[in-house]
mmCIF file with all atom_site columns, C-alpha atoms in Angstrom:
data_model
loop_
_atom_site.group_PDB
_atom_site.id
_atom_site.type_symbol
_atom_site.label_atom_id
_atom_site.label_alt_id
_atom_site.label_comp_id
_atom_site.label_asym_id
_atom_site.label_entity_id
_atom_site.label_seq_id
_atom_site.pdbx_PDB_ins_code
_atom_site.Cartn_x
_atom_site.Cartn_y
_atom_site.Cartn_z
_atom_site.occupancy
_atom_site.B_iso_or_equiv
_atom_site.pdbx_formal_charge
_atom_site.auth_seq_id
_atom_site.auth_comp_id
_atom_site.auth_asym_id
_atom_site.auth_atom_id
_atom_site.pdbx_PDB_model_num
ATOM 1   C CA . MET A 1 1   ? 14.057  4.210   -3.353  1.00 66.00 ? 49  MET A CA 1
ATOM 2   C CA . LYS A 1 2   ? 15.403  2.423   -0.266  1.00 66.00 ? 50  LYS A CA 1
ATOM 3   C CA . ILE A 1 3   ? 18.815  3.741   0.713   1.00 65.00 ? 51  ILE A CA 1
ATOM 4   C CA . LYS A 1 4   ? 21.326  2.915   3.422   1.00 66.00 ? 52  LYS A CA 1
ATOM 5   C CA . ASN A 1 5   ? 21.727  5.654   5.996   1.00 60.00 ? 53  ASN A CA 1
ATOM 6   C CA . LYS A 1 6   ? 25.048  4.473   7.397   1.00 59.00 ? 54  LYS A CA 1
ATOM 7   C CA . ASN A 1 7   ? 27.022  7.431   6.094   1.00 67.00 ? 55  ASN A CA 1
ATOM 8   C CA . LEU A 1 8   ? 24.123  9.794   5.499   1.00 75.00 ? 56  LEU A CA 1
ATOM 9   C CA . GLN A 1 9   ? 24.540  13.259  6.975   1.00 83.00 ? 57  GLN A CA 1
ATOM 10  C CA . LYS A 1 10  ? 21.790  14.282  9.374   1.00 87.00 ? 58  LYS A CA 1
ATOM 11  C CA . ASN A 1 11  ? 19.080  16.278  7.580   1.00 91.00 ? 59  ASN A CA 1
ATOM 12  C CA . TYR A 1 12  ? 20.917  15.683  4.303   1.00 92.00 ? 60  TYR A CA 1
ATOM 13  C CA . PHE A 1 13  ? 17.789  15.863  2.153   1.00 93.00 ? 61  PHE A CA 1
ATOM 14  C CA . GLU A 1 14  ? 16.352  18.901  3.936   1.00 94.00 ? 62  GLU A CA 1
ATOM 15  C CA . ILE A 1 15  ? 19.603  20.854  3.609   1.00 94.00 ? 63  ILE A CA 1
ATOM 16  C CA . LYS A 1 16  ? 19.958  19.894  -0.040  1.00 94.00 ? 64  LYS A CA 1
ATOM 17  C CA . ALA A 1 17  ? 16.368  20.927  -0.826  1.00 95.00 ? 65  ALA A CA 1
ATOM 18  C CA . TRP A 1 18  ? 16.429  24.168  1.176   1.00 94.00 ? 66  TRP A CA 1
ATOM 19  C CA . LYS A 1 19  ? 19.591  25.356  -0.587  1.00 94.00 ? 67  LYS A CA 1
ATOM 20  C CA . LYS A 1 20  ? 17.597  25.416  -3.823  1.00 94.00 ? 68  LYS A CA 1
ATOM 21  C CA . SER A 1 21  ? 14.411  26.781  -2.196  1.00 93.00 ? 69  SER A CA 1
ATOM 22  C CA . TYR A 1 22  ? 12.582  23.466  -2.357  1.00 95.00 ? 70  TYR A CA 1
ATOM 23  C CA . PHE A 1 23  ? 10.628  21.621  0.335   1.00 96.00 ? 71  PHE A CA 1
ATOM 24  C CA . THR A 1 24  ? 10.733  18.083  1.702   1.00 96.00 ? 72  THR A CA 1
ATOM 25  C CA . CYS A 1 25  ? 7.895   16.028  3.146   1.00 97.00 ? 73  CYS A CA 1
ATOM 26  C CA . GLY A 1 26  ? 8.483   13.537  5.948   1.00 97.00 ? 74  GLY A CA 1
ATOM 27  C CA . ILE A 1 27  ? 6.159   10.583  6.593   1.00 97.00 ? 75  ILE A CA 1
ATOM 28  C CA . ASP A 1 28  ? 6.085   8.238   9.579   1.00 96.00 ? 76  ASP A CA 1
ATOM 29  C CA . GLU A 1 29  ? 3.717   5.897   11.423  1.00 96.00 ? 77  GLU A CA 1
ATOM 30  C CA . VAL A 1 30  ? 2.950   5.054   15.024  1.00 96.00 ? 78  VAL A CA 1
ATOM 31  C CA . GLY A 1 31  ? 1.148   1.969   16.330  1.00 96.00 ? 79  GLY A CA 1
ATOM 32  C CA . ARG A 1 32  ? 2.310   -0.606  13.833  1.00 94.00 ? 80  ARG A CA 1
ATOM 33  C CA . GLY A 1 33  ? 3.237   -3.201  16.464  1.00 91.00 ? 81  GLY A CA 1
ATOM 34  C CA . CYS A 1 34  ? 0.313   -2.670  18.846  1.00 94.00 ? 82  CYS A CA 1
ATOM 35  C CA . LEU A 1 35  ? -2.226  -5.252  19.941  1.00 95.00 ? 83  LEU A CA 1
ATOM 36  C CA . ALA A 1 36  ? -5.026  -2.700  20.062  1.00 95.00 ? 84  ALA A CA 1
ATOM 37  C CA . GLY A 1 37  ? -6.045  0.600   18.573  1.00 95.00 ? 85  GLY A CA 1
ATOM 38  C CA . PRO A 1 38  ? -5.479  2.273   15.213  1.00 97.00 ? 86  PRO A CA 1
ATOM 39  C CA . LEU A 1 39  ? -2.437  2.854   13.067  1.00 98.00 ? 87  LEU A CA 1
ATOM 40  C CA . VAL A 1 40  ? -1.680  6.584   12.764  1.00 98.00 ? 88  VAL A CA 1
ATOM 41  C CA . VAL A 1 41  ? 0.432   8.153   10.021  1.00 98.00 ? 89  VAL A CA 1
ATOM 42  C CA . SER A 1 42  ? 1.488   11.761  9.734   1.00 98.00 ? 90  SER A CA 1
ATOM 43  C CA . ALA A 1 43  ? 3.014   13.749  6.881   1.00 98.00 ? 91  ALA A CA 1
ATOM 44  C CA . VAL A 1 44  ? 4.852   16.987  7.684   1.00 98.00 ? 92  VAL A CA 1
ATOM 45  C CA . ILE A 1 45  ? 6.434   19.711  5.558   1.00 97.00 ? 93  ILE A CA 1
ATOM 46  C CA . LEU A 1 46  ? 8.778   21.976  7.484   1.00 97.00 ? 94  LEU A CA 1
ATOM 47  C CA . PRO A 1 47  ? 9.273   25.642  6.570   1.00 95.00 ? 95  PRO A CA 1
ATOM 48  C CA . LYS A 1 48  ? 12.458  26.278  4.614   1.00 92.00 ? 96  LYS A CA 1
ATOM 49  C CA . ASN A 1 49  ? 15.539  26.476  6.836   1.00 90.00 ? 97  ASN A CA 1
ATOM 50  C CA . LYS A 1 50  ? 13.464  25.893  9.974   1.00 88.00 ? 98  LYS A CA 1
ATOM 51  C CA . ASN A 1 51  ? 14.189  23.196  12.555  1.00 87.00 ? 99  ASN A CA 1
ATOM 52  C CA . HIS A 1 52  ? 13.632  22.607  16.258  1.00 86.00 ? 100 HIS A CA 1
ATOM 53  C CA . ASN A 1 53  ? 15.798  21.025  18.946  1.00 85.00 ? 101 ASN A CA 1
ATOM 54  C CA . PHE A 1 54  ? 13.049  18.560  19.841  1.00 85.00 ? 102 PHE A CA 1
ATOM 55  C CA . LEU A 1 55  ? 12.636  17.160  16.317  1.00 88.00 ? 103 LEU A CA 1
ATOM 56  C CA . LYS A 1 56  ? 13.945  13.714  17.185  1.00 79.00 ? 104 LYS A CA 1
ATOM 57  C CA . ASP A 1 57  ? 12.583  10.188  17.267  1.00 74.00 ? 105 ASP A CA 1
ATOM 58  C CA . SER A 1 58  ? 9.306   10.530  19.182  1.00 77.00 ? 106 SER A CA 1
ATOM 59  C CA . LYS A 1 59  ? 10.062  7.359   21.169  1.00 81.00 ? 107 LYS A CA 1
ATOM 60  C CA . ILE A 1 60  ? 13.135  8.881   22.853  1.00 83.00 ? 108 ILE A CA 1
ATOM 61  C CA . LEU A 1 61  ? 11.472  12.175  23.785  1.00 86.00 ? 109 LEU A CA 1
ATOM 62  C CA . SER A 1 62  ? 9.726   12.698  27.092  1.00 89.00 ? 110 SER A CA 1
ATOM 63  C CA . GLN A 1 63  ? 6.008   13.397  26.897  1.00 90.00 ? 111 GLN A CA 1
ATOM 64  C CA . GLN A 1 64  ? 6.652   17.026  27.859  1.00 92.00 ? 112 GLN A CA 1
ATOM 65  C CA . LYS A 1 65  ? 9.159   17.501  25.030  1.00 92.00 ? 113 LYS A CA 1
ATOM 66  C CA . ARG A 1 66  ? 6.893   15.728  22.555  1.00 93.00 ? 114 ARG A CA 1
ATOM 67  C CA . GLU A 1 67  ? 4.039   18.050  23.453  1.00 94.00 ? 115 GLU A CA 1
ATOM 68  C CA . LYS A 1 68  ? 6.258   21.126  23.041  1.00 94.00 ? 116 LYS A CA 1
ATOM 69  C CA . ALA A 1 69  ? 7.492   19.852  19.688  1.00 93.00 ? 117 ALA A CA 1
ATOM 70  C CA . PHE A 1 70  ? 3.907   19.066  18.656  1.00 96.00 ? 118 PHE A CA 1
ATOM 71  C CA . ILE A 1 71  ? 2.836   22.637  19.404  1.00 96.00 ? 119 ILE A CA 1
ATOM 72  C CA . TRP A 1 72  ? 5.747   24.031  17.379  1.00 95.00 ? 120 TRP A CA 1
ATOM 73  C CA . ILE A 1 73  ? 4.997   21.728  14.426  1.00 96.00 ? 121 ILE A CA 1
ATOM 74  C CA . THR A 1 74  ? 1.277   22.471  14.367  1.00 95.00 ? 122 THR A CA 1
ATOM 75  C CA . GLN A 1 75  ? 1.922   26.210  14.559  1.00 96.00 ? 123 GLN A CA 1
ATOM 76  C CA . ASN A 1 76  ? 4.735   26.421  11.995  1.00 95.00 ? 124 ASN A CA 1
ATOM 77  C CA . CYS A 1 77  ? 4.436   23.501  9.571   1.00 96.00 ? 125 CYS A CA 1
ATOM 78  C CA . LEU A 1 78  ? 2.066   21.936  7.097   1.00 96.00 ? 126 LEU A CA 1
ATOM 79  C CA . PHE A 1 79  ? 0.866   18.587  8.428   1.00 97.00 ? 127 PHE A CA 1
ATOM 80  C CA . THR A 1 80  ? -1.812  15.949  7.957   1.00 97.00 ? 128 THR A CA 1
ATOM 81  C CA . THR A 1 81  ? -2.785  12.810  9.819   1.00 98.00 ? 129 THR A CA 1
ATOM 82  C CA . ALA A 1 82  ? -4.329  9.621   8.437   1.00 98.00 ? 130 ALA A CA 1
ATOM 83  C CA . ILE A 1 83  ? -5.769  6.817   10.547  1.00 98.00 ? 131 ILE A CA 1
ATOM 84  C CA . THR A 1 84  ? -6.543  3.161   9.813   1.00 98.00 ? 132 THR A CA 1
ATOM 85  C CA . ASN A 1 85  ? -8.600  1.260   12.368  1.00 96.00 ? 133 ASN A CA 1
ATOM 86  C CA . HIS A 1 86  ? -8.051  -2.220  13.779  1.00 95.00 ? 134 HIS A CA 1
ATOM 87  C CA . LYS A 1 87  ? -10.670 -3.818  11.523  1.00 95.00 ? 135 LYS A CA 1
ATOM 88  C CA . LYS A 1 88  ? -8.943  -2.679  8.342   1.00 96.00 ? 136 LYS A CA 1
ATOM 89  C CA . ILE A 1 89  ? -5.588  -3.829  9.720   1.00 97.00 ? 137 ILE A CA 1
ATOM 90  C CA . ASP A 1 90  ? -7.056  -7.298  10.288  1.00 95.00 ? 138 ASP A CA 1
ATOM 91  C CA . GLN A 1 91  ? -8.518  -7.331  6.771   1.00 96.00 ? 139 GLN A CA 1
ATOM 92  C CA . ILE A 1 92  ? -5.439  -6.359  4.744   1.00 96.00 ? 140 ILE A CA 1
ATOM 93  C CA . ASN A 1 93  ? -2.546  -6.970  7.230   1.00 96.00 ? 141 ASN A CA 1
ATOM 94  C CA . ILE A 1 94  ? -0.420  -4.356  8.954   1.00 96.00 ? 142 ILE A CA 1
ATOM 95  C CA . TYR A 1 95  ? 2.126   -4.001  6.150   1.00 96.00 ? 143 TYR A CA 1
ATOM 96  C CA . GLN A 1 96  ? -0.464  -3.122  3.519   1.00 96.00 ? 144 GLN A CA 1
ATOM 97  C CA . ALA A 1 97  ? -2.353  -0.980  6.017   1.00 97.00 ? 145 ALA A CA 1
ATOM 98  C CA . THR A 1 98  ? 0.810   1.036   6.636   1.00 97.00 ? 146 THR A CA 1
ATOM 99  C CA . LEU A 1 99  ? 1.360   1.655   2.929   1.00 96.00 ? 147 LEU A CA 1
ATOM 100 C CA . VAL A 1 100 ? -2.288  2.610   2.369   1.00 96.00 ? 148 VAL A CA 1
ATOM 101 C CA . THR A 1 101 ? -2.308  5.008   5.327   1.00 97.00 ? 149 THR A CA 1
ATOM 102 C CA . MET A 1 102 ? 0.982   6.603   4.308   1.00 97.00 ? 150 MET A CA 1
ATOM 103 C CA . LYS A 1 103 ? -0.358  7.171   0.807   1.00 96.00 ? 151 LYS A CA 1
ATOM 104 C CA . LYS A 1 104 ? -3.503  8.755   2.263   1.00 97.00 ? 152 LYS A CA 1
ATOM 105 C CA . ALA A 1 105 ? -1.480  11.114  4.489   1.00 97.00 ? 153 ALA A CA 1
ATOM 106 C CA . LEU A 1 106 ? 0.688   12.153  1.544   1.00 96.00 ? 154 LEU A CA 1
ATOM 107 C CA . LEU A 1 107 ? -2.244  12.795  -0.792  1.00 95.00 ? 155 LEU A CA 1
ATOM 108 C CA . GLN A 1 108 ? -3.929  14.856  1.928   1.00 96.00 ? 156 GLN A CA 1
ATOM 109 C CA . ILE A 1 109 ? -0.921  17.116  2.419   1.00 96.00 ? 157 ILE A CA 1
ATOM 110 C CA . LEU A 1 110 ? -0.499  17.572  -1.337  1.00 95.00 ? 158 LEU A CA 1
ATOM 111 C CA . GLN A 1 111 ? -4.023  19.014  -1.330  1.00 94.00 ? 159 GLN A CA 1
ATOM 112 C CA . LEU A 1 112 ? -3.060  21.515  1.383   1.00 93.00 ? 160 LEU A CA 1
ATOM 113 C CA . ILE A 1 113 ? 0.182   22.978  0.036   1.00 94.00 ? 161 ILE A CA 1
ATOM 114 C CA . PRO A 1 114 ? -0.032  26.704  -0.812  1.00 91.00 ? 162 PRO A CA 1
ATOM 115 C CA . PHE A 1 115 ? 2.592   26.265  -3.531  1.00 92.00 ? 163 PHE A CA 1
ATOM 116 C CA . THR A 1 116 ? 3.064   24.060  -6.579  1.00 90.00 ? 164 THR A CA 1
ATOM 117 C CA . GLN A 1 117 ? 3.790   20.363  -6.221  1.00 90.00 ? 165 GLN A CA 1
ATOM 118 C CA . GLU A 1 118 ? 6.985   20.898  -8.225  1.00 91.00 ? 166 GLU A CA 1
ATOM 119 C CA . GLN A 1 119 ? 8.424   22.775  -5.236  1.00 94.00 ? 167 GLN A CA 1
ATOM 120 C CA . ILE A 1 120 ? 8.461   19.580  -3.178  1.00 94.00 ? 168 ILE A CA 1
ATOM 121 C CA . ARG A 1 121 ? 11.769  17.930  -4.009  1.00 90.00 ? 169 ARG A CA 1
ATOM 122 C CA . TYR A 1 122 ? 11.836  14.872  -1.718  1.00 94.00 ? 170 TYR A CA 1
ATOM 123 C CA . ILE A 1 123 ? 9.311   12.587  -0.037  1.00 96.00 ? 171 ILE A CA 1
ATOM 124 C CA . LEU A 1 124 ? 11.095  10.952  2.914   1.00 96.00 ? 172 LEU A CA 1
ATOM 125 C CA . ILE A 1 125 ? 9.645   7.830   4.531   1.00 96.00 ? 173 ILE A CA 1
ATOM 126 C CA . ASP A 1 126 ? 10.726  5.836   7.538   1.00 91.00 ? 174 ASP A CA 1
ATOM 127 C CA . SER A 1 127 ? 11.545  2.296   6.297   1.00 90.00 ? 175 SER A CA 1
ATOM 128 C CA . MET A 1 128 ? 8.454   1.677   4.139   1.00 92.00 ? 176 MET A CA 1
ATOM 129 C CA . PRO A 1 129 ? 8.756   1.535   0.309   1.00 90.00 ? 177 PRO A CA 1
ATOM 130 C CA . LEU A 1 130 ? 6.071   4.074   -0.522  1.00 90.00 ? 178 LEU A CA 1
ATOM 131 C CA . ASP A 1 131 ? 6.345   5.189   -4.149  1.00 84.00 ? 179 ASP A CA 1
ATOM 132 C CA . LEU A 1 132 ? 3.838   6.922   -6.428  1.00 86.00 ? 180 LEU A CA 1
ATOM 133 C CA . SER A 1 133 ? 6.307   7.798   -9.178  1.00 76.00 ? 181 SER A CA 1
ATOM 134 C CA . ASN A 1 134 ? 4.548   5.456   -11.652 1.00 80.00 ? 182 ASN A CA 1
ATOM 135 C CA . ASN A 1 135 ? 1.545   7.790   -11.463 1.00 84.00 ? 183 ASN A CA 1
ATOM 136 C CA . GLU A 1 136 ? 1.750   10.625  -13.987 1.00 84.00 ? 184 GLU A CA 1
ATOM 137 C CA . LEU A 1 137 ? 0.412   13.103  -11.417 1.00 83.00 ? 185 LEU A CA 1
ATOM 138 C CA . TYR A 1 138 ? 3.358   12.526  -9.087  1.00 86.00 ? 186 TYR A CA 1
ATOM 139 C CA . LYS A 1 139 ? 6.220   11.828  -11.502 1.00 83.00 ? 187 LYS A CA 1
ATOM 140 C CA . ASN A 1 140 ? 8.161   14.888  -10.292 1.00 85.00 ? 188 ASN A CA 1
ATOM 141 C CA . LEU A 1 141 ? 8.292   13.638  -6.704  1.00 90.00 ? 189 LEU A CA 1
ATOM 142 C CA . LYS A 1 142 ? 11.363  11.730  -5.531  1.00 92.00 ? 190 LYS A CA 1
ATOM 143 C CA . PHE A 1 143 ? 10.708  9.054   -2.899  1.00 93.00 ? 191 PHE A CA 1
ATOM 144 C CA . TYR A 1 144 ? 13.372  7.911   -0.454  1.00 93.00 ? 192 TYR A CA 1
ATOM 145 C CA . SER A 1 145 ? 12.990  5.526   2.473   1.00 92.00 ? 193 SER A CA 1
ATOM 146 C CA . PHE A 1 146 ? 15.559  4.522   5.038   1.00 88.00 ? 194 PHE A CA 1
ATOM 147 C CA . ASP A 1 147 ? 15.656  2.760   8.378   1.00 89.00 ? 195 ASP A CA 1
ATOM 148 C CA . LYS A 1 148 ? 15.673  4.814   11.587  1.00 88.00 ? 196 LYS A CA 1
ATOM 149 C CA . GLY A 1 149 ? 14.539  7.775   9.535   1.00 88.00 ? 197 GLY A CA 1
ATOM 150 C CA . GLU A 1 150 ? 13.676  9.875   12.584  1.00 87.00 ? 198 GLU A CA 1
ATOM 151 C CA . SER A 1 151 ? 17.358  10.048  13.505  1.00 88.00 ? 199 SER A CA 1
ATOM 152 C CA . ILE A 1 152 ? 18.378  11.141  9.996   1.00 89.00 ? 200 ILE A CA 1
ATOM 153 C CA . SER A 1 153 ? 15.592  13.451  8.844   1.00 93.00 ? 201 SER A CA 1
ATOM 154 C CA . CYS A 1 154 ? 13.985  16.244  10.866  1.00 95.00 ? 202 CYS A CA 1
ATOM 155 C CA . SER A 1 155 ? 10.957  15.985  8.558   1.00 96.00 ? 203 SER A CA 1
ATOM 156 C CA . ILE A 1 156 ? 10.428  12.321  9.422   1.00 96.00 ? 204 ILE A CA 1
ATOM 157 C CA . ALA A 1 157 ? 11.050  13.106  13.103  1.00 95.00 ? 205 ALA A CA 1
ATOM 158 C CA . ALA A 1 158 ? 8.354   15.778  12.976  1.00 96.00 ? 206 ALA A CA 1
ATOM 159 C CA . ALA A 1 159 ? 5.946   13.307  11.378  1.00 96.00 ? 207 ALA A CA 1
ATOM 160 C CA . SER A 1 160 ? 6.686   10.714  14.058  1.00 95.00 ? 208 SER A CA 1
ATOM 161 C CA . ILE A 1 161 ? 5.962   13.262  16.790  1.00 96.00 ? 209 ILE A CA 1
ATOM 162 C CA . VAL A 1 162 ? 2.609   14.314  15.332  1.00 97.00 ? 210 VAL A CA 1
ATOM 163 C CA . ALA A 1 163 ? 1.555   10.696  14.793  1.00 97.00 ? 211 ALA A CA 1
ATOM 164 C CA . LYS A 1 164 ? 2.649   9.726   18.299  1.00 96.00 ? 212 LYS A CA 1
ATOM 165 C CA . VAL A 1 165 ? 0.829   12.585  20.048  1.00 96.00 ? 213 VAL A CA 1
ATOM 166 C CA . VAL A 1 166 ? -2.357  12.081  18.027  1.00 97.00 ? 214 VAL A CA 1
ATOM 167 C CA . ARG A 1 167 ? -2.409  8.326   18.670  1.00 97.00 ? 215 ARG A CA 1
ATOM 168 C CA . ASP A 1 168 ? -1.575  8.663   22.379  1.00 96.00 ? 216 ASP A CA 1
ATOM 169 C CA . ARG A 1 169 ? -4.470  11.063  22.845  1.00 96.00 ? 217 ARG A CA 1
ATOM 170 C CA . LEU A 1 170 ? -6.830  8.637   21.111  1.00 96.00 ? 218 LEU A CA 1
ATOM 171 C CA . LEU A 1 171 ? -5.756  5.761   23.363  1.00 95.00 ? 219 LEU A CA 1
ATOM 172 C CA . GLU A 1 172 ? -6.134  7.936   26.458  1.00 94.00 ? 220 GLU A CA 1
ATOM 173 C CA . LYS A 1 173 ? -9.750  8.577   25.494  1.00 94.00 ? 221 LYS A CA 1
ATOM 174 C CA . MET A 1 174 ? -10.319 4.849   24.944  1.00 94.00 ? 222 MET A CA 1
ATOM 175 C CA . GLU A 1 175 ? -8.963  4.223   28.452  1.00 93.00 ? 223 GLU A CA 1
ATOM 176 C CA . ILE A 1 176 ? -12.112 5.849   29.857  1.00 93.00 ? 224 ILE A CA 1
ATOM 177 C CA . LEU A 1 177 ? -14.283 3.143   28.278  1.00 91.00 ? 225 LEU A CA 1
ATOM 178 C CA . MET A 1 178 ? -12.028 0.194   29.160  1.00 92.00 ? 226 MET A CA 1
ATOM 179 C CA . PRO A 1 179 ? -9.926  1.127   32.210  1.00 93.00 ? 227 PRO A CA 1
ATOM 180 C CA . GLN A 1 180 ? -8.965  -2.475  33.016  1.00 92.00 ? 228 GLN A CA 1
ATOM 181 C CA . TYR A 1 181 ? -6.535  -2.497  30.052  1.00 93.00 ? 229 TYR A CA 1
ATOM 182 C CA . ASN A 1 182 ? -4.493  0.517   31.224  1.00 92.00 ? 230 ASN A CA 1
ATOM 183 C CA . LEU A 1 183 ? -4.354  1.916   27.685  1.00 93.00 ? 231 LEU A CA 1
ATOM 184 C CA . LYS A 1 184 ? -3.281  5.343   28.909  1.00 92.00 ? 232 LYS A CA 1
ATOM 185 C CA . LYS A 1 185 ? -0.004  3.800   30.016  1.00 92.00 ? 233 LYS A CA 1
ATOM 186 C CA . ASN A 1 186 ? 0.659   1.008   27.510  1.00 94.00 ? 234 ASN A CA 1
ATOM 187 C CA . LYS A 1 187 ? -0.964  2.712   24.473  1.00 94.00 ? 235 LYS A CA 1
ATOM 188 C CA . GLY A 1 188 ? -2.056  -0.669  23.152  1.00 94.00 ? 236 GLY A CA 1
ATOM 189 C CA . TYR A 1 189 ? 1.415   -2.185  22.993  1.00 93.00 ? 237 TYR A CA 1
ATOM 190 C CA . ALA A 1 190 ? 2.100   -5.735  24.148  1.00 91.00 ? 238 ALA A CA 1
ATOM 191 C CA . THR A 1 191 ? 3.355   -4.938  27.631  1.00 92.00 ? 239 THR A CA 1
ATOM 192 C CA . SER A 1 192 ? 3.182   -7.727  30.217  1.00 91.00 ? 240 SER A CA 1
ATOM 193 C CA . ASN A 1 193 ? 0.394   -5.863  31.994  1.00 91.00 ? 241 ASN A CA 1
ATOM 194 C CA . HIS A 1 194 ? -1.615  -5.479  28.788  1.00 93.00 ? 242 HIS A CA 1
ATOM 195 C CA . VAL A 1 195 ? -1.164  -9.132  27.836  1.00 92.00 ? 243 VAL A CA 1
ATOM 196 C CA . GLU A 1 196 ? -2.247  -10.229 31.306  1.00 91.00 ? 244 GLU A CA 1
ATOM 197 C CA . SER A 1 197 ? -5.337  -7.989  31.158  1.00 91.00 ? 245 SER A CA 1
ATOM 198 C CA . LEU A 1 198 ? -6.174  -9.393  27.742  1.00 90.00 ? 246 LEU A CA 1
ATOM 199 C CA . LYS A 1 199 ? -5.941  -12.973 28.963  1.00 88.00 ? 247 LYS A CA 1
ATOM 200 C CA . ASN A 1 200 ? -8.031  -12.234 32.058  1.00 89.00 ? 248 ASN A CA 1
ATOM 201 C CA . ASN A 1 201 ? -10.719 -10.068 30.446  1.00 90.00 ? 249 ASN A CA 1
ATOM 202 C CA . GLY A 1 202 ? -10.698 -11.119 26.802  1.00 90.00 ? 250 GLY A CA 1
ATOM 203 C CA . PRO A 1 203 ? -10.441 -8.813  23.766  1.00 91.00 ? 251 PRO A CA 1
ATOM 204 C CA . THR A 1 204 ? -12.315 -5.546  23.311  1.00 93.00 ? 252 THR A CA 1
ATOM 205 C CA . ILE A 1 205 ? -13.746 -4.032  20.158  1.00 93.00 ? 253 ILE A CA 1
ATOM 206 C CA . ILE A 1 206 ? -10.431 -2.217  19.493  1.00 94.00 ? 254 ILE A CA 1
ATOM 207 C CA . HIS A 1 207 ? -8.119  -5.244  19.701  1.00 95.00 ? 255 HIS A CA 1
ATOM 208 C CA . ARG A 1 208 ? -6.557  -6.546  16.483  1.00 94.00 ? 256 ARG A CA 1
ATOM 209 C CA . LYS A 1 209 ? -7.720  -10.144 16.100  1.00 93.00 ? 257 LYS A CA 1
ATOM 210 C CA . SER A 1 210 ? -4.827  -11.051 13.824  1.00 92.00 ? 258 SER A CA 1
ATOM 211 C CA . PHE A 1 211 ? -2.376  -9.845  16.477  1.00 89.00 ? 259 PHE A CA 1
ATOM 212 C CA . ILE A 1 212 ? -3.876  -11.514 19.545  1.00 92.00 ? 260 ILE A CA 1
ATOM 213 C CA . LYS A 1 213 ? -5.031  -14.906 18.260  1.00 83.00 ? 261 LYS A CA 1
ATOM 214 C CA . ASN A 1 214 ? -1.879  -16.666 19.478  1.00 77.00 ? 262 ASN A CA 1
ATOM 215 C CA . LEU A 1 215 ? -2.170  -15.042 22.896  1.00 78.00 ? 263 LEU A CA 1
ATOM 216 C CA . LEU A 1 216 ? -5.752  -16.249 23.214  1.00 66.00 ? 264 LEU A CA 1
ATOM 217 C CA . LYS A 1 217 ? -4.708  -19.756 22.167  1.00 62.00 ? 265 LYS A CA 1
ATOM 218 C CA . GLU A 1 218 ? -2.140  -19.704 24.977  1.00 53.00 ? 266 GLU A CA 1
ATOM 219 C CA . LYS A 1 219 ? -4.910  -18.758 27.409  1.00 48.00 ? 267 LYS A CA 1
ATOM 220 C CA . ILE A 1 220 ? -7.125  -21.618 26.203  1.00 36.00 ? 268 ILE A CA 1
ATOM 221 C CA . ASN A 1 221 ? -4.259  -24.102 26.574  1.00 41.00 ? 269 ASN A CA 1
ATOM 222 C CA . GLU A 1 222 ? -3.508  -22.805 30.073  1.00 44.00 ? 270 GLU A CA 1
ATOM 223 C CA . THR A 1 223 ? -7.165  -23.262 31.048  1.00 39.00 ? 271 THR A CA 1
ATOM 224 C CA . LYS A 1 224 ? -7.227  -26.831 29.703  1.00 35.00 ? 272 LYS A CA 1
ATOM 225 C CA . GLN A 1 225 ? -4.085  -27.710 31.639  1.00 32.00 ? 273 GLN A CA 1
ATOM 226 C CA . GLN A 1 226 ? -5.574  -26.325 34.838  1.00 35.00 ? 274 GLN A CA 1
ATOM 227 C CA . GLU A 1 227 ? -8.731  -28.375 34.306  1.00 37.00 ? 275 GLU A CA 1
ATOM 228 C CA . LEU A 1 228 ? -6.646  -31.547 33.914  1.00 34.00 ? 276 LEU A CA 1
ATOM 229 C CA . PHE A 1 229 ? -4.967  -31.051 37.268  1.00 38.00 ? 277 PHE A CA 1
#
């Protein structure tokens, strides 16, 4: 169910669940708008009545704070990570890839829980309309999605942090193989430096063809114009 978060109290669903000794599961993605690299989704279940000051939108945290939050999450919470590569994104489009990867992360964490599925009251998703309630196995789960979920739900914030740290580390490793793209800094996003490197050097095996085709067309047109003059 997509809901408006305009008047929603921060951590509303967590507080409501914890009062009755239930759990919530937050799900978020990182890398949806990138030109290169995978999409990473994380699902996180916080301990009852446990939070951390750094559980905020991963994009507004410094790297140092993200790393500290990541350590706390991985030491105190249940979490899983699912990854979809650039080829699959090109095949099914980024929207469908996000839904598929979110579903995978959720199913993985449901296999890990040391308690019954009935003890999970809410599945909280940032923006995307993930819903498995039509499946008899998951009919007890209540799905809610809302925009800017990381600022409303500490569970979604935790998921965004795990996904961000995992994806950043992957891109930093890829930087070693293709240093001219400065992936350690831009993480595959369409920064001016990344776009310029792409036009000068061409795409790599990790670039999303469906995302860069217009950029490459621009490069071809620029080359033709230069040849004319």
